[in-house]
Short mmCIF file of C-alpha atoms and ligand atoms in Angstrom, two decimals:
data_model
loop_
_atom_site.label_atom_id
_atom_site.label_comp_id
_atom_site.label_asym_id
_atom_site.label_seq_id
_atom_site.Cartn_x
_atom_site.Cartn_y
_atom_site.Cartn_z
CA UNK A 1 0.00 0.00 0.00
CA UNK A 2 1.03 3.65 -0.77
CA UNK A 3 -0.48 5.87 1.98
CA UNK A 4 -0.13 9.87 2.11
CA UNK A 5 -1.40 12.57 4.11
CA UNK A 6 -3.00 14.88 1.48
CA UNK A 7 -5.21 18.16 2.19
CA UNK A 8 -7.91 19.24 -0.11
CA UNK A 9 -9.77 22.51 0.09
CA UNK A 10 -10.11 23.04 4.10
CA UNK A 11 -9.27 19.40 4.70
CA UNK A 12 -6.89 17.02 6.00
CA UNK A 13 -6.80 13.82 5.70
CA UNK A 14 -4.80 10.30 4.88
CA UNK A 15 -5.55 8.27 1.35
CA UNK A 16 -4.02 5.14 -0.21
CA UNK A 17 -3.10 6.13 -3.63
CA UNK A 18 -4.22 3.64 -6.49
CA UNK A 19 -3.33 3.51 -9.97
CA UNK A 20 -6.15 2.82 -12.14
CA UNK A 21 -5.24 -0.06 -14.35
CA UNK A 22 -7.36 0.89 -18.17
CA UNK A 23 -6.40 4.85 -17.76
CA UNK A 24 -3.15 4.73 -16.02
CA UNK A 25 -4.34 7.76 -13.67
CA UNK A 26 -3.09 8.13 -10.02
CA UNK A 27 -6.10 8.44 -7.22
CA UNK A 28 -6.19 8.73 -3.42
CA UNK A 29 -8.91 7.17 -1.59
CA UNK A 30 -9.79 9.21 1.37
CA UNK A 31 -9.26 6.56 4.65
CA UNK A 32 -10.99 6.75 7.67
CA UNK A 33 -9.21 8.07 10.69
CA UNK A 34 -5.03 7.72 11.20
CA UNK A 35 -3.84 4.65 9.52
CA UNK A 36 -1.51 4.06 12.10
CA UNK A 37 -4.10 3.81 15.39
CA UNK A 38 -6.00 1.21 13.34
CA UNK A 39 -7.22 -0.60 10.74
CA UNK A 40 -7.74 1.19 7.46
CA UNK A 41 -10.97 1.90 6.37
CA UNK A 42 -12.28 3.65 3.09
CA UNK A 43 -14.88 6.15 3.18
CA UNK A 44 -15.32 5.66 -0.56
CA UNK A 45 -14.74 9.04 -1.23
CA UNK A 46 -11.70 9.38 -4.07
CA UNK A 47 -10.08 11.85 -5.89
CA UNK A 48 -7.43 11.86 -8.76
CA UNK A 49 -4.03 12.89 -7.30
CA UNK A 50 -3.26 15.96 -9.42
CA UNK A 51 -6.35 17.43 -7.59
CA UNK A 52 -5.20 17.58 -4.05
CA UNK A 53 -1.91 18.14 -2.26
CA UNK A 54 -0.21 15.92 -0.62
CA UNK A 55 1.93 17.21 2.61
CA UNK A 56 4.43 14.90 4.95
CA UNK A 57 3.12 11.89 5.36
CA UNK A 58 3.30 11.80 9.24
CA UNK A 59 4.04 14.16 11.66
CA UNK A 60 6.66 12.80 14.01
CA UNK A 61 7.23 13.05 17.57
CA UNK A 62 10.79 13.05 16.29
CA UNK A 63 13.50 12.56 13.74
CA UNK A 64 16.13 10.39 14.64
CA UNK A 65 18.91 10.05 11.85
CA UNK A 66 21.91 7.83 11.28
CA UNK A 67 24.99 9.55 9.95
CA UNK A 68 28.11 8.09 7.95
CA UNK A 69 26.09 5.08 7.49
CA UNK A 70 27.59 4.24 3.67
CA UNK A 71 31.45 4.25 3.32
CA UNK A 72 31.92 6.14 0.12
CA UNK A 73 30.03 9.09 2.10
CA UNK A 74 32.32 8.87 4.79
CA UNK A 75 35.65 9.06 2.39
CA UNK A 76 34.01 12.38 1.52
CA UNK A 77 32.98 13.94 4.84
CA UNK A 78 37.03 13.56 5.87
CA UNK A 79 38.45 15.93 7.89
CA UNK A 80 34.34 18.00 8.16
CA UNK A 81 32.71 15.35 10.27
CA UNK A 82 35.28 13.08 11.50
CA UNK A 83 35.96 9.70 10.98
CA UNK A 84 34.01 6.49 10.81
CA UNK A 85 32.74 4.68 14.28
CA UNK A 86 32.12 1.35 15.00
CA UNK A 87 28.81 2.35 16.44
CA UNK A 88 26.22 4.23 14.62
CA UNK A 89 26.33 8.59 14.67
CA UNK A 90 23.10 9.30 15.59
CA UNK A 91 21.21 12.84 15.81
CA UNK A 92 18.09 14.06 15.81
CA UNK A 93 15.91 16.69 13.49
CA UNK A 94 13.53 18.68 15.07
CA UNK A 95 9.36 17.53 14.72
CA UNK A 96 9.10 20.78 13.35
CA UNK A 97 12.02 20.22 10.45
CA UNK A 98 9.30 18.27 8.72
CA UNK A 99 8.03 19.67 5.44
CA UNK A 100 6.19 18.00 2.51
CA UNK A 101 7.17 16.48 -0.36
CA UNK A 102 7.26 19.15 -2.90
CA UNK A 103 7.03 22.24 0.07
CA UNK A 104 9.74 24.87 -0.26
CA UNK A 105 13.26 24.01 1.13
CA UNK A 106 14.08 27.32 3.41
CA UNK A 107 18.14 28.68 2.82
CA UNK A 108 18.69 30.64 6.16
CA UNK A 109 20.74 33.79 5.50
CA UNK A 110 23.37 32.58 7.61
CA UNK A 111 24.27 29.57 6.01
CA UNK A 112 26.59 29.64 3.17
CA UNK A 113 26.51 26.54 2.06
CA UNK A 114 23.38 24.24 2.80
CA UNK A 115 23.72 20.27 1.05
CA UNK A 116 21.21 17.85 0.09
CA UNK A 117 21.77 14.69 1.18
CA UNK A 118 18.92 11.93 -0.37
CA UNK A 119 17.82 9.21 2.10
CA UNK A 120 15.61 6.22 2.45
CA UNK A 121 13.62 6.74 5.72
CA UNK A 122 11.61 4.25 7.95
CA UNK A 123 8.20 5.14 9.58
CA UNK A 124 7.53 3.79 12.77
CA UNK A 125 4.55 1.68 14.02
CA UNK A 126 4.24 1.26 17.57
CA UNK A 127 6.03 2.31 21.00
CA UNK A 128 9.16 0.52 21.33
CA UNK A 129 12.45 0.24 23.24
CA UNK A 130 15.23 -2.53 23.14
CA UNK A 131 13.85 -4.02 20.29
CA UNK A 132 16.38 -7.07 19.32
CA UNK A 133 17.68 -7.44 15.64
CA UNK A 134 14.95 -10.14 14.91
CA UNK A 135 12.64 -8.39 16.31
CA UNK A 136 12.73 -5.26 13.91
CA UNK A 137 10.56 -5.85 11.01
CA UNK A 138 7.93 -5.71 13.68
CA UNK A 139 8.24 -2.37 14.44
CA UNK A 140 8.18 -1.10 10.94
CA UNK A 141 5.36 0.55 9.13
CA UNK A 142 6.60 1.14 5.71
CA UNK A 143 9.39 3.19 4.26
CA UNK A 144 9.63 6.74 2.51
CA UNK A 145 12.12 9.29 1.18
CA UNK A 146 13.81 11.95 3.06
CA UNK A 147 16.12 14.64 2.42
CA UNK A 148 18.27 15.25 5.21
CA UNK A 149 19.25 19.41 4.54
CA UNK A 150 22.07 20.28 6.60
CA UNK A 151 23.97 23.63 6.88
CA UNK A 152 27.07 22.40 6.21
CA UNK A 153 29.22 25.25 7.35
CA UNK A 154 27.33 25.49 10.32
CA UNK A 155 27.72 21.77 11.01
CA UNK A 156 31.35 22.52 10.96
CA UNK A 157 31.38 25.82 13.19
CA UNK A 158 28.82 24.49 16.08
CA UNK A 159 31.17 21.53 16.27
CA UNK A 160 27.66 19.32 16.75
CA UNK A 161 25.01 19.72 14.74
CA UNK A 162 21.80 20.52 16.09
CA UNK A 163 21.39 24.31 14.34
CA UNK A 164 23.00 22.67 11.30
CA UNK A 165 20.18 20.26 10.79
CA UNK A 166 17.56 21.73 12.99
CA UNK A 167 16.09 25.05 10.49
CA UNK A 168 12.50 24.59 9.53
CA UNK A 169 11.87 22.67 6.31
CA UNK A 170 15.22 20.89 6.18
CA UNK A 171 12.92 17.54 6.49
CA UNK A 172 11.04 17.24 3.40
CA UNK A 173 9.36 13.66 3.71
CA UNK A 174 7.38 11.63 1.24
CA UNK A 175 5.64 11.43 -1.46
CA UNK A 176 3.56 8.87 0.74
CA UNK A 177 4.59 5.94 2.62
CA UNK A 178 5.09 2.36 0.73
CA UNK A 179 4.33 -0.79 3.23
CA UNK A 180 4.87 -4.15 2.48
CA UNK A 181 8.34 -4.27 1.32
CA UNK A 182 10.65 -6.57 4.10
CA UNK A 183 13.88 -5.02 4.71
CA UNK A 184 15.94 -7.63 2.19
CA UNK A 185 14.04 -5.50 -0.13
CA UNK A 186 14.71 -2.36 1.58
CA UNK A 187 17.88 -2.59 1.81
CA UNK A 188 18.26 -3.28 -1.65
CA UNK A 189 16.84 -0.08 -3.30
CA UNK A 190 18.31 2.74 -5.63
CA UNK A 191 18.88 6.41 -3.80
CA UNK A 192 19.45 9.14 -5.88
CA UNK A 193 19.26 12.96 -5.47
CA UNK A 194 19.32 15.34 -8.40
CA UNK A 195 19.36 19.34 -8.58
CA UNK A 196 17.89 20.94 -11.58
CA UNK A 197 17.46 17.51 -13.25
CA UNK A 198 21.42 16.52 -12.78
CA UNK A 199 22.47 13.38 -11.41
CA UNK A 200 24.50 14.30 -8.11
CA UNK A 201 24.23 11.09 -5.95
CA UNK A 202 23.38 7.93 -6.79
CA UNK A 203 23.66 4.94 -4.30
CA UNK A 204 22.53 1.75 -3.37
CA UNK A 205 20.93 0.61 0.42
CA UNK A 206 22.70 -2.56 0.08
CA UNK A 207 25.83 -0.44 0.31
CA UNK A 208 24.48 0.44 4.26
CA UNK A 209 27.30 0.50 7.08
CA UNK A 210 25.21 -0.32 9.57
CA UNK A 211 21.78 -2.45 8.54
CA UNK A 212 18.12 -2.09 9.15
CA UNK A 213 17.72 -4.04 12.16
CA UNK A 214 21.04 -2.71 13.62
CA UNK A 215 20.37 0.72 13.36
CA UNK A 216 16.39 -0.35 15.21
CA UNK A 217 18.36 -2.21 17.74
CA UNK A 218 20.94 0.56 18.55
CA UNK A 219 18.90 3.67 18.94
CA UNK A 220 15.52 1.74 21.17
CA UNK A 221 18.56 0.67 23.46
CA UNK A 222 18.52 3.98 24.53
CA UNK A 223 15.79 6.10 23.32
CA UNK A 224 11.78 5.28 23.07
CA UNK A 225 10.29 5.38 19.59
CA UNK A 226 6.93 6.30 19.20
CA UNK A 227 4.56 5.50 16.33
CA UNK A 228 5.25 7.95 13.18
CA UNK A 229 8.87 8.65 14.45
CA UNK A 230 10.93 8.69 12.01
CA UNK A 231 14.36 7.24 11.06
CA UNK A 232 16.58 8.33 8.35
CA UNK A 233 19.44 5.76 7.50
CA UNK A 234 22.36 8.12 6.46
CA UNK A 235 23.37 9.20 2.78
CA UNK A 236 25.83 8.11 -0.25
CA UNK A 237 28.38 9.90 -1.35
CA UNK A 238 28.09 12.95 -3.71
CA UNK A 239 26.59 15.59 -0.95
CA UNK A 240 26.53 18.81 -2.79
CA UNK A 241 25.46 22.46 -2.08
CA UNK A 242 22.02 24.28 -3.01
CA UNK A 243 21.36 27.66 -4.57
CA UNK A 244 18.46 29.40 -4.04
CA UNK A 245 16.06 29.23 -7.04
CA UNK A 246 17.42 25.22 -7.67
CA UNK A 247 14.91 22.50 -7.68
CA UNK A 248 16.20 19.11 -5.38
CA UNK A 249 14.39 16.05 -6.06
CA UNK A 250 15.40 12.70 -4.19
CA UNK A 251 14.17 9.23 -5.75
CA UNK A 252 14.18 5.97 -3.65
CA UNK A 253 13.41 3.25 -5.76
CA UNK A 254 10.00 1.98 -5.82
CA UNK A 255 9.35 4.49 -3.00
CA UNK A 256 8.46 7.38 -5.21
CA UNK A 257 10.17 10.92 -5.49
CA UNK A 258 9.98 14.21 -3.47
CA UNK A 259 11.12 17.82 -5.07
CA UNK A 260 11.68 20.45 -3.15
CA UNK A 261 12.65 24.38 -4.58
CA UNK A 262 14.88 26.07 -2.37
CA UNK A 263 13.84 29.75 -1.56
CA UNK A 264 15.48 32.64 0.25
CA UNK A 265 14.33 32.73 4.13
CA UNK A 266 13.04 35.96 4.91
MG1 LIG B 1 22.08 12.49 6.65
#
């Protein structure tokens, strides 16, 4: 299934989108209630996709992310982030980070140099803590695409990276969230980020540092995730900057794609 949060004159509300099979056209069919507190229901209501517009497909509590999780990235970040640890870097984004899939990317004024970095993201399903390697798929609601924006000069200055990856709208999530896929699949998908329709990273999951389950296990042994948290898994090489005026779209195979403009911050 393909669910998204979409809103539609004055309202709000979560669809599955279907693809109708004689005309090809994309729908969402209107659900009843917040997929994840229950089952999911149609109302029967449905309306095609170019007609309403879809926002982040959850709101999270938060966003926890895993950095320098793919080793060609890391060769790249030398001597800006530091070097590679055994464990996983993890840091969070800020609930309020979180934009939509084709909402306006923010460049704060006092940045200089804000990157794109393309990610495959997990949505969470239920509370959970200590969750054991075999015990991860379980916790999993589906998967989506995330671009983690980071100020990259700020990054470096604050020493830790809280402002650098904190401004509002460096989140863009979506288009919608895909379930069903196990995380063999998952972790087998294409990532790629271009600006202004040029190829500037292209990776693979399967190329992850640390895997699925590991990166579940590692951050419930010490922190609570709630259902709708999100998890970003980290980002392949080929981090680039953004101008103002460029267009940044990030593709996760069979996931979908989100493009976001970047505009000047007032
Ligand atoms: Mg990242």
């Amino acid at each position: 299934m393909r669910i998204a949060r979409f809103a539609a004159g004055d309202e709000v509300g979560f669809g599955l989108v279907e693809t109708d099979t004689d005309s090809g056209d994309e729908y969402i069919a209107r659900l009843n209630g917040h997929p994840l507190l229950g089952d999911i229901k149609l109302t029967g209501e449905r309306a095609k996709l170019t007609d309403v517009r879809l926002l982040s497909p959850v709101l999270p509590t938060k966003v926890v992310c895993i950095g320098k999780n793919y080793a060609d990235h890391v060769a790249e970040m030398q001597g800006i982030t530091g070097e590679s640890t055994e464990e996983p870097v993890v840091f969070l984004k800020p609930s309020t980070s979180v934009a939509g899939p084709t909402d306006p990317i923010f460049h704060p004024a006092v940045s200089e140099r804000v990157d794109f970095e393309g990610e495959l993201a997990i949505v969470i399903s239920r509370p959970c803590r200590e969750v054991p390697r075999e015990r991860a798929a379980d916790v999993i609601f589906g998967y989506t695409v995330a671009n983690d924006v980071t100020a990259r000069d700020l990054q470096q200055k604050d020493k830790q990276w809280t402002r650098a990856k904190g401004f509002d709208s460096f989140c863009p999530i979506g288009p919608w969230i895909t379930t069903g896929l196990s995380i063999d699949e998952a972790q087998d998908l294409a990532v790629t980020t271009t600006v202004d329709g040029e190829v500037r990273q292209s990776g693979r999951t399967s190329q992850f540092i640390h895997d699925i389950p590991g990166m579940i296990s590692y951050v419930t042994s010490f922190m609570t995730l709630l259902p709708g948290d999100v998890l970003l898994t980290g980002t392949p090489a080929g981090v680039g900057p953004l101008r103002v005026g460029q267009e940044v779209a990030v593709t996760v195979e069979r996931l979908g794609t989100i493009s976001n403009r970047v505009v000047a911050r007032d």
